[in-house]
Amino acid sequence: MTGQFITFEGGEGAGKTTQIALLKQRLEELGIQVILTREPGGSPGAEKIREMLLSGAARKLGPRGEAMLFAAARADHVDSVIVPALERGDWVICDRFADSTRVYQGEAGVDTQVLDLLETVAVAGTRPDLTILIDIPAEIGLSRVSARSKTDASGGPDRFESDNIATHERRRTLFLDLAKREPDRFGVVDGRHSSDHVAKEIWWIVERHFKDLFVEAGGEDIATLKEQD
Ligand code: T5A
């Protein structure tokens, strides 16, 4: 089986990290080797850029400067982590990828042509096979993040979490617009449900998306699903 690249997108507190761990477990039960990674970050160089971006230290560069930093981090991450893993035949699940730049830095006013150019250079042809968008009203996602920050060491809101609710809602709309434009790549799930419910919906999408690959590898669930089609 060849390596596959799955990305998770959505607003703050949508449940991406939670669901990525659950999906990894299910894929591993099928004997698939899975690498979990995240953006910004995912490689030593990109993690350094993450600190600059999320602390707000890069804010003074403006949205275009921040977009360039996200792209620089992505280029290193793609070259040093994602491509080698896919070439080994591993599956890569990434918490946010280029769609986040389109949404967050696009919403902040960076020109689409600039974002297109940066993306082309950063990903160098490596694009997700499937993107799961966990859609959630901004208010719910932010309240989860704020509840979590009271019980762990993450501290207060980061550079992007601290934006106002209207900004978060515009980002939500932009994510949904991207999903509408590329329905073959995106699977959209409603993040308001329980973690178990969301995990089932995501697994349903993954099964359908990769059913031919799973059948080749002998995954029984999927073989049954294929027969039902
Ligand atoms: N960014 C990123 C850009 O601007 N441009 C870019 O190009 C990129 C790549 C990254 C920030 O950078 C920006 C976007 C972001 O603002 P981050 O720290 O990586 O920041 O944060 P997020 O990706 O937003 O991740 P979060 O941790 O905030 O949210 P998740 O991963 O979506 O949510 P998760 O799973 O951690 O869950 C949050 C809380 O909710 C609970 C969890 O237990 C946890 O406490 N929870 C649920 N509660 C109830 N029901 C459910 N179904 C739940 N699922 C999870």
mmCIF file of C-alpha atoms and ligand atoms in Angstrom:
data_model
loop_
_atom_site.group_PDB
_atom_site.id
_atom_site.type_symbol
_atom_site.label_atom_id
_atom_site.label_comp_id
_atom_site.label_asym_id
_atom_site.label_seq_id
_atom_site.Cartn_x
_atom_site.Cartn_y
_atom_site.Cartn_z
ATOM 1 C CA MET A 1 0.000 0.000 0.000
ATOM 2 C CA THR A 2 1.364 3.460 -0.853
ATOM 3 C CA GLY A 3 1.574 6.208 1.765
ATOM 4 C CA GLN A 4 -1.425 8.518 2.024
ATOM 5 C CA PHE A 5 -1.579 12.061 3.285
ATOM 6 C CA ILE A 6 -4.561 13.111 5.440
ATOM 7 C CA THR A 7 -4.947 16.608 6.852
ATOM 8 C CA PHE A 8 -7.326 17.897 9.514
ATOM 9 C CA GLU A 9 -8.635 21.433 9.400
ATOM 10 C CA GLY A 10 -11.094 23.552 11.341
ATOM 11 C CA GLY A 11 -11.345 26.347 13.853
ATOM 12 C CA GLU A 12 -9.856 26.549 17.319
ATOM 13 C CA GLY A 13 -11.001 23.763 19.643
ATOM 14 C CA ALA A 14 -12.856 21.911 16.866
ATOM 15 C CA GLY A 15 -11.435 18.600 18.121
ATOM 16 C CA LYS A 16 -8.738 17.979 15.503
ATOM 17 C CA THR A 17 -6.048 16.728 17.900
ATOM 18 C CA THR A 18 -8.541 14.459 19.666
ATOM 19 C CA GLN A 19 -9.810 12.938 16.413
ATOM 20 C CA ILE A 20 -6.369 12.536 14.863
ATOM 21 C CA ALA A 21 -5.300 10.291 17.755
ATOM 22 C CA LEU A 22 -8.468 8.166 17.347
ATOM 23 C CA LEU A 23 -7.984 7.841 13.582
ATOM 24 C CA LYS A 24 -4.346 6.809 14.040
ATOM 25 C CA GLN A 25 -5.478 4.019 16.345
ATOM 26 C CA ARG A 26 -8.043 2.711 13.848
ATOM 27 C CA LEU A 27 -5.613 2.789 10.943
ATOM 28 C CA GLU A 28 -2.974 0.991 12.988
ATOM 29 C CA GLU A 29 -5.514 -1.739 13.746
ATOM 30 C CA LEU A 30 -5.507 -2.363 9.981
ATOM 31 C CA GLY A 31 -1.715 -2.747 10.076
ATOM 32 C CA ILE A 32 -1.002 0.696 8.629
ATOM 33 C CA GLN A 33 2.057 2.608 9.844
ATOM 34 C CA VAL A 34 0.916 6.128 10.781
ATOM 35 C CA ILE A 35 2.937 9.292 11.425
ATOM 36 C CA LEU A 36 1.213 12.131 13.306
ATOM 37 C CA THR A 37 2.433 15.631 12.739
ATOM 38 C CA ARG A 38 1.218 19.221 12.940
ATOM 39 C CA GLU A 39 1.481 22.721 11.536
ATOM 40 C CA PRO A 40 2.859 25.157 12.143
ATOM 41 C CA GLY A 41 5.735 22.924 13.196
ATOM 42 C CA GLY A 42 6.315 19.210 12.750
ATOM 43 C CA SER A 43 10.079 19.435 12.134
ATOM 44 C CA PRO A 44 12.774 20.997 14.359
ATOM 45 C CA GLY A 45 13.154 24.060 12.117
ATOM 46 C CA ALA A 46 9.405 24.540 11.697
ATOM 47 C CA GLU A 47 8.816 24.210 15.465
ATOM 48 C CA LYS A 48 11.119 27.213 15.988
ATOM 49 C CA ILE A 49 9.028 29.224 13.515
ATOM 50 C CA ARG A 50 5.865 28.002 15.328
ATOM 51 C CA GLU A 51 7.062 29.677 18.516
ATOM 52 C CA MET A 52 7.545 32.983 16.698
ATOM 53 C CA LEU A 53 4.108 32.785 15.082
ATOM 54 C CA LEU A 54 1.985 31.637 18.019
ATOM 55 C CA SER A 55 3.677 33.841 20.623
ATOM 56 C CA GLY A 56 2.800 36.881 18.503
ATOM 57 C CA ALA A 57 6.497 37.764 18.036
ATOM 58 C CA ALA A 58 6.009 37.722 14.244
ATOM 59 C CA ARG A 59 2.835 39.813 14.328
ATOM 60 C CA LYS A 60 4.719 43.008 13.553
ATOM 61 C CA LEU A 61 5.671 41.532 10.152
ATOM 62 C CA GLY A 62 1.997 41.820 9.181
ATOM 63 C CA PRO A 63 -0.224 39.106 7.652
ATOM 64 C CA ARG A 64 1.908 38.754 4.492
ATOM 65 C CA GLY A 65 5.088 38.344 6.544
ATOM 66 C CA GLU A 66 3.348 35.794 8.768
ATOM 67 C CA ALA A 67 2.133 33.947 5.646
ATOM 68 C CA MET A 68 5.745 33.754 4.455
ATOM 69 C CA LEU A 69 6.811 32.301 7.798
ATOM 70 C CA PHE A 70 4.023 29.684 7.679
ATOM 71 C CA ALA A 71 5.225 28.808 4.157
ATOM 72 C CA ALA A 72 8.882 28.575 5.241
ATOM 73 C CA ALA A 73 7.917 26.288 8.121
ATOM 74 C CA ARG A 74 5.778 24.189 5.758
ATOM 75 C CA ALA A 75 8.573 23.797 3.207
ATOM 76 C CA ASP A 76 10.905 22.398 5.882
ATOM 77 C CA HIS A 77 8.167 20.156 7.295
ATOM 78 C CA VAL A 78 7.219 18.796 3.856
ATOM 79 C CA ASP A 79 10.834 18.148 2.837
ATOM 80 C CA SER A 80 12.106 16.669 6.078
ATOM 81 C CA VAL A 81 9.080 14.813 7.513
ATOM 82 C CA ILE A 82 6.076 14.414 5.195
ATOM 83 C CA VAL A 83 7.706 13.396 1.916
ATOM 84 C CA PRO A 84 10.166 10.906 3.493
ATOM 85 C CA ALA A 85 7.286 9.262 5.420
ATOM 86 C CA LEU A 86 5.081 8.981 2.321
ATOM 87 C CA GLU A 87 8.015 7.564 0.357
ATOM 88 C CA ARG A 88 8.463 4.886 3.031
ATOM 89 C CA GLY A 89 4.796 3.966 2.505
ATOM 90 C CA ASP A 90 3.645 5.385 5.859
ATOM 91 C CA TRP A 91 0.418 7.303 6.193
ATOM 92 C CA VAL A 92 0.792 10.875 7.402
ATOM 93 C CA ILE A 93 -1.911 12.637 9.404
ATOM 94 C CA CYS A 94 -1.254 16.333 9.793
ATOM 95 C CA ASP A 95 -3.017 18.707 12.209
ATOM 96 C CA ARG A 96 -3.566 21.687 9.858
ATOM 97 C CA PHE A 97 -1.795 22.269 6.537
ATOM 98 C CA ALA A 98 -1.975 24.683 3.607
ATOM 99 C CA ASP A 99 -5.759 25.205 3.870
ATOM 100 C CA SER A 100 -5.165 26.915 7.229
ATOM 101 C CA THR A 101 -2.955 29.500 5.509
ATOM 102 C CA ARG A 102 -5.620 30.082 2.863
ATOM 103 C CA VAL A 103 -8.181 30.644 5.583
ATOM 104 C CA TYR A 104 -6.302 32.450 8.377
ATOM 105 C CA GLN A 105 -3.923 34.571 6.316
ATOM 106 C CA GLY A 106 -6.521 34.946 3.533
ATOM 107 C CA GLU A 107 -9.024 36.270 6.064
ATOM 108 C CA ALA A 108 -6.340 38.675 7.319
ATOM 109 C CA GLY A 109 -6.166 40.202 3.824
ATOM 110 C CA VAL A 110 -3.235 38.488 2.103
ATOM 111 C CA ASP A 111 -3.831 38.430 -1.640
ATOM 112 C CA THR A 112 -4.941 35.056 -3.051
ATOM 113 C CA GLN A 113 -2.251 35.143 -5.739
ATOM 114 C CA VAL A 114 0.428 35.621 -3.085
ATOM 115 C CA LEU A 115 -1.017 32.697 -1.093
ATOM 116 C CA ASP A 116 -1.107 30.540 -4.248
ATOM 117 C CA LEU A 117 2.550 31.284 -4.955
ATOM 118 C CA LEU A 118 3.640 30.610 -1.387
ATOM 119 C CA GLU A 119 1.695 27.346 -1.338
ATOM 120 C CA THR A 120 3.196 26.176 -4.634
ATOM 121 C CA VAL A 121 6.709 26.782 -3.341
ATOM 122 C CA ALA A 122 6.097 25.353 0.140
ATOM 123 C CA VAL A 123 4.337 22.104 -0.728
ATOM 124 C CA ALA A 124 6.342 21.373 -3.915
ATOM 125 C CA GLY A 125 3.569 19.153 -5.259
ATOM 126 C CA THR A 126 2.754 17.358 -1.980
ATOM 127 C CA ARG A 127 -0.979 17.763 -1.491
ATOM 128 C CA PRO A 128 -3.396 15.976 0.842
ATOM 129 C CA ASP A 129 -5.208 12.898 -0.461
ATOM 130 C CA LEU A 130 -8.013 13.643 1.995
ATOM 131 C CA THR A 131 -8.832 16.618 4.213
ATOM 132 C CA ILE A 132 -11.206 16.269 7.145
ATOM 133 C CA LEU A 133 -12.816 19.584 8.049
ATOM 134 C CA ILE A 134 -14.290 19.576 11.558
ATOM 135 C CA ASP A 135 -16.846 22.349 11.441
ATOM 136 C CA ILE A 136 -17.892 23.992 14.679
ATOM 137 C CA PRO A 137 -19.398 27.342 15.687
ATOM 138 C CA ALA A 138 -16.544 29.556 16.873
ATOM 139 C CA GLU A 139 -18.176 30.138 20.250
ATOM 140 C CA ILE A 140 -18.233 26.416 21.088
ATOM 141 C CA GLY A 141 -14.665 25.806 19.905
ATOM 142 C CA LEU A 142 -13.292 28.768 21.841
ATOM 143 C CA SER A 143 -15.132 27.795 25.000
ATOM 144 C CA ARG A 144 -13.509 24.337 24.802
ATOM 145 C CA VAL A 145 -10.077 25.924 24.378
ATOM 146 C CA SER A 146 -10.684 28.232 27.300
ATOM 147 C CA ALA A 147 -11.908 25.358 29.522
ATOM 148 C CA ARG A 148 -8.798 23.359 28.585
ATOM 149 C CA SER A 149 -6.436 26.233 29.380
ATOM 150 C CA LYS A 150 -7.769 26.263 32.950
ATOM 151 C CA THR A 151 -6.698 22.653 33.483
ATOM 152 C CA ASP A 152 -3.416 22.356 31.571
ATOM 153 C CA ALA A 153 -0.182 24.323 31.217
ATOM 154 C CA SER A 154 -1.035 25.902 27.846
ATOM 155 C CA GLY A 155 -1.520 29.347 29.378
ATOM 156 C CA GLY A 156 -3.764 32.001 27.823
ATOM 157 C CA PRO A 157 -4.974 32.306 24.234
ATOM 158 C CA ASP A 158 -2.277 32.363 21.520
ATOM 159 C CA ARG A 159 -1.823 34.934 18.742
ATOM 160 C CA PHE A 160 -4.706 33.577 16.632
ATOM 161 C CA GLU A 161 -7.051 32.322 19.357
ATOM 162 C CA SER A 162 -7.200 35.839 20.810
ATOM 163 C CA ASP A 163 -8.839 37.308 17.672
ATOM 164 C CA ASN A 164 -12.476 38.369 18.022
ATOM 165 C CA ILE A 165 -15.441 36.061 17.487
ATOM 166 C CA ALA A 166 -16.424 37.663 14.150
ATOM 167 C CA THR A 167 -12.954 36.864 12.784
ATOM 168 C CA HIS A 168 -13.289 33.244 13.933
ATOM 169 C CA GLU A 169 -16.701 32.981 12.276
ATOM 170 C CA ARG A 170 -15.329 34.394 8.984
ATOM 171 C CA ARG A 171 -12.613 31.722 9.122
ATOM 172 C CA ARG A 172 -15.283 29.082 9.624
ATOM 173 C CA THR A 173 -17.109 30.297 6.497
ATOM 174 C CA LEU A 174 -13.872 30.306 4.491
ATOM 175 C CA PHE A 175 -13.117 26.702 5.490
ATOM 176 C CA LEU A 176 -16.598 25.666 4.387
ATOM 177 C CA ASP A 177 -16.102 27.527 1.078
ATOM 178 C CA LEU A 178 -12.864 25.615 0.449
ATOM 179 C CA ALA A 179 -14.657 22.330 1.161
ATOM 180 C CA LYS A 180 -17.403 23.211 -1.305
ATOM 181 C CA ARG A 181 -14.839 23.985 -3.991
ATOM 182 C CA GLU A 182 -13.057 20.622 -3.602
ATOM 183 C CA PRO A 183 -15.703 18.106 -2.554
ATOM 184 C CA ASP A 184 -13.594 15.128 -3.673
ATOM 185 C CA ARG A 185 -10.787 16.031 -1.301
ATOM 186 C CA PHE A 186 -12.779 17.323 1.672
ATOM 187 C CA GLY A 187 -14.963 15.436 4.129
ATOM 188 C CA VAL A 188 -16.883 17.755 6.463
ATOM 189 C CA VAL A 189 -18.067 16.621 9.899
ATOM 190 C CA ASP A 190 -20.125 18.404 12.518
ATOM 191 C CA GLY A 191 -17.793 18.960 15.483
ATOM 192 C CA ARG A 192 -20.582 19.767 17.950
ATOM 193 C CA HIS A 193 -21.291 16.082 18.572
ATOM 194 C CA SER A 194 -19.545 13.883 21.134
ATOM 195 C CA SER A 195 -16.000 12.725 20.349
ATOM 196 C CA ASP A 196 -17.278 9.173 19.705
ATOM 197 C CA HIS A 197 -19.906 10.375 17.266
ATOM 198 C CA VAL A 198 -17.409 12.578 15.395
ATOM 199 C CA ALA A 199 -14.914 9.693 15.270
ATOM 200 C CA LYS A 200 -17.552 7.422 13.675
ATOM 201 C CA GLU A 201 -18.346 10.011 11.005
ATOM 202 C CA ILE A 202 -14.665 10.494 10.256
ATOM 203 C CA TRP A 203 -14.088 6.750 9.973
ATOM 204 C CA TRP A 204 -17.003 6.479 7.577
ATOM 205 C CA ILE A 205 -15.420 9.159 5.374
ATOM 206 C CA VAL A 206 -11.975 7.543 5.544
ATOM 207 C CA GLU A 207 -13.389 4.100 4.697
ATOM 208 C CA ARG A 208 -15.195 5.394 1.663
ATOM 209 C CA HIS A 209 -12.303 7.547 0.481
ATOM 210 C CA PHE A 210 -9.690 4.800 0.643
ATOM 211 C CA LYS A 211 -11.885 1.753 0.103
ATOM 212 C CA ASP A 212 -9.962 0.519 -2.946
ATOM 213 C CA LEU A 213 -6.669 0.697 -1.075
ATOM 214 C CA PHE A 214 -8.120 -1.059 1.967
ATOM 215 C CA VAL A 215 -9.629 -3.804 -0.154
ATOM 216 C CA GLU A 216 -6.218 -4.390 -1.753
ATOM 217 C CA ALA A 217 -4.733 -4.679 1.741
ATOM 218 C CA GLY A 218 -7.500 -7.037 2.889
ATOM 219 C CA GLY A 219 -9.303 -4.737 5.361
ATOM 220 C CA GLU A 220 -12.483 -6.659 6.132
ATOM 221 C CA ASP A 221 -14.722 -3.732 7.170
ATOM 222 C CA ILE A 222 -13.948 -1.985 3.979
ATOM 223 C CA ALA A 223 -14.373 -5.027 1.782
ATOM 224 C CA THR A 224 -17.890 -5.364 3.190
ATOM 225 C CA LEU A 225 -18.560 -1.714 2.548
ATOM 226 C CA LYS A 226 -17.431 -2.069 -1.047
ATOM 227 C CA GLU A 227 -19.782 -5.014 -1.608
ATOM 228 C CA GLN A 228 -22.666 -2.891 -0.316
ATOM 229 C CA ASP A 229 -21.996 -0.131 -2.902
HETATM 230 N N1 T5A B 1 -2.475 28.865 11.666
HETATM 231 C C1 T5A B 1 -1.997 27.610 11.396
HETATM 232 C C2 T5A B 1 -2.471 29.860 10.693
HETATM 233 O O1 T5A B 1 -2.872 31.004 10.960
HETATM 234 N N2 T5A B 1 -1.999 29.550 9.447
HETATM 235 C C3 T5A B 1 -1.489 28.315 9.123
HETATM 236 O O2 T5A B 1 -1.045 28.094 7.980
HETATM 237 C C4 T5A B 1 -1.492 27.302 10.146
HETATM 238 C C5 T5A B 1 -0.957 25.930 9.841
HETATM 239 C C6 T5A B 1 -2.220 26.841 15.450
HETATM 240 C C7 T5A B 1 -2.692 28.237 15.102
HETATM 241 O O3 T5A B 1 -2.029 28.678 13.948
HETATM 242 C C8 T5A B 1 -2.953 29.155 13.010
HETATM 243 C C9 T5A B 1 -4.245 28.467 13.335
HETATM 244 C C10 T5A B 1 -4.179 28.282 14.822
HETATM 245 O O4 T5A B 1 -4.733 29.417 15.440
HETATM 246 P P1 T5A B 1 -2.594 25.278 17.524
HETATM 247 O O5 T5A B 1 -2.080 25.524 18.895
HETATM 248 O O6 T5A B 1 -1.899 24.229 16.735
HETATM 249 O O7 T5A B 1 -2.580 26.633 16.753
HETATM 250 O O8 T5A B 1 -4.130 25.120 17.709
HETATM 251 P P2 T5A B 1 -5.294 24.438 16.921
HETATM 252 O O9 T5A B 1 -4.790 23.772 15.684
HETATM 253 O O10 T5A B 1 -6.371 25.427 16.738
HETATM 254 O O11 T5A B 1 -5.694 23.304 17.931
HETATM 255 P P3 T5A B 1 -6.539 23.310 19.247
HETATM 256 O O12 T5A B 1 -5.815 22.425 20.206
HETATM 257 O O13 T5A B 1 -6.884 24.652 19.725
HETATM 258 O O14 T5A B 1 -7.863 22.632 18.815
HETATM 259 P P4 T5A B 1 -8.179 21.181 18.282
HETATM 260 O O15 T5A B 1 -6.928 20.379 18.077
HETATM 261 O O16 T5A B 1 -9.069 21.330 17.141
HETATM 262 O O17 T5A B 1 -9.026 20.574 19.471
HETATM 263 P P5 T5A B 1 -8.645 19.485 20.580
HETATM 264 O O18 T5A B 1 -8.830 18.139 20.065
HETATM 265 O O19 T5A B 1 -7.335 19.853 21.179
HETATM 266 O O20 T5A B 1 -9.843 19.781 21.601
HETATM 267 C C11 T5A B 1 -9.940 20.994 22.309
HETATM 268 C C12 T5A B 1 -10.618 20.703 23.670
HETATM 269 O O21 T5A B 1 -11.942 20.262 23.435
HETATM 270 C C13 T5A B 1 -12.139 18.931 23.935
HETATM 271 C C14 T5A B 1 -10.736 18.346 24.139
HETATM 272 O O22 T5A B 1 -10.711 17.382 25.153
HETATM 273 C C15 T5A B 1 -9.924 19.580 24.477
HETATM 274 O O23 T5A B 1 -10.007 19.900 25.812
HETATM 275 N N3 T5A B 1 -12.929 18.217 22.921
HETATM 276 C C16 T5A B 1 -14.250 18.046 22.983
HETATM 277 N N4 T5A B 1 -15.162 18.406 23.918
HETATM 278 C C17 T5A B 1 -16.475 18.073 23.676
HETATM 279 N N5 T5A B 1 -16.891 17.386 22.561
HETATM 280 C C18 T5A B 1 -16.004 17.004 21.617
HETATM 281 N N6 T5A B 1 -16.438 16.357 20.513
HETATM 282 C C19 T5A B 1 -14.626 17.339 21.813
HETATM 283 N N7 T5A B 1 -13.505 17.128 21.069
HETATM 284 C C20 T5A B 1 -12.479 17.691 21.753
#
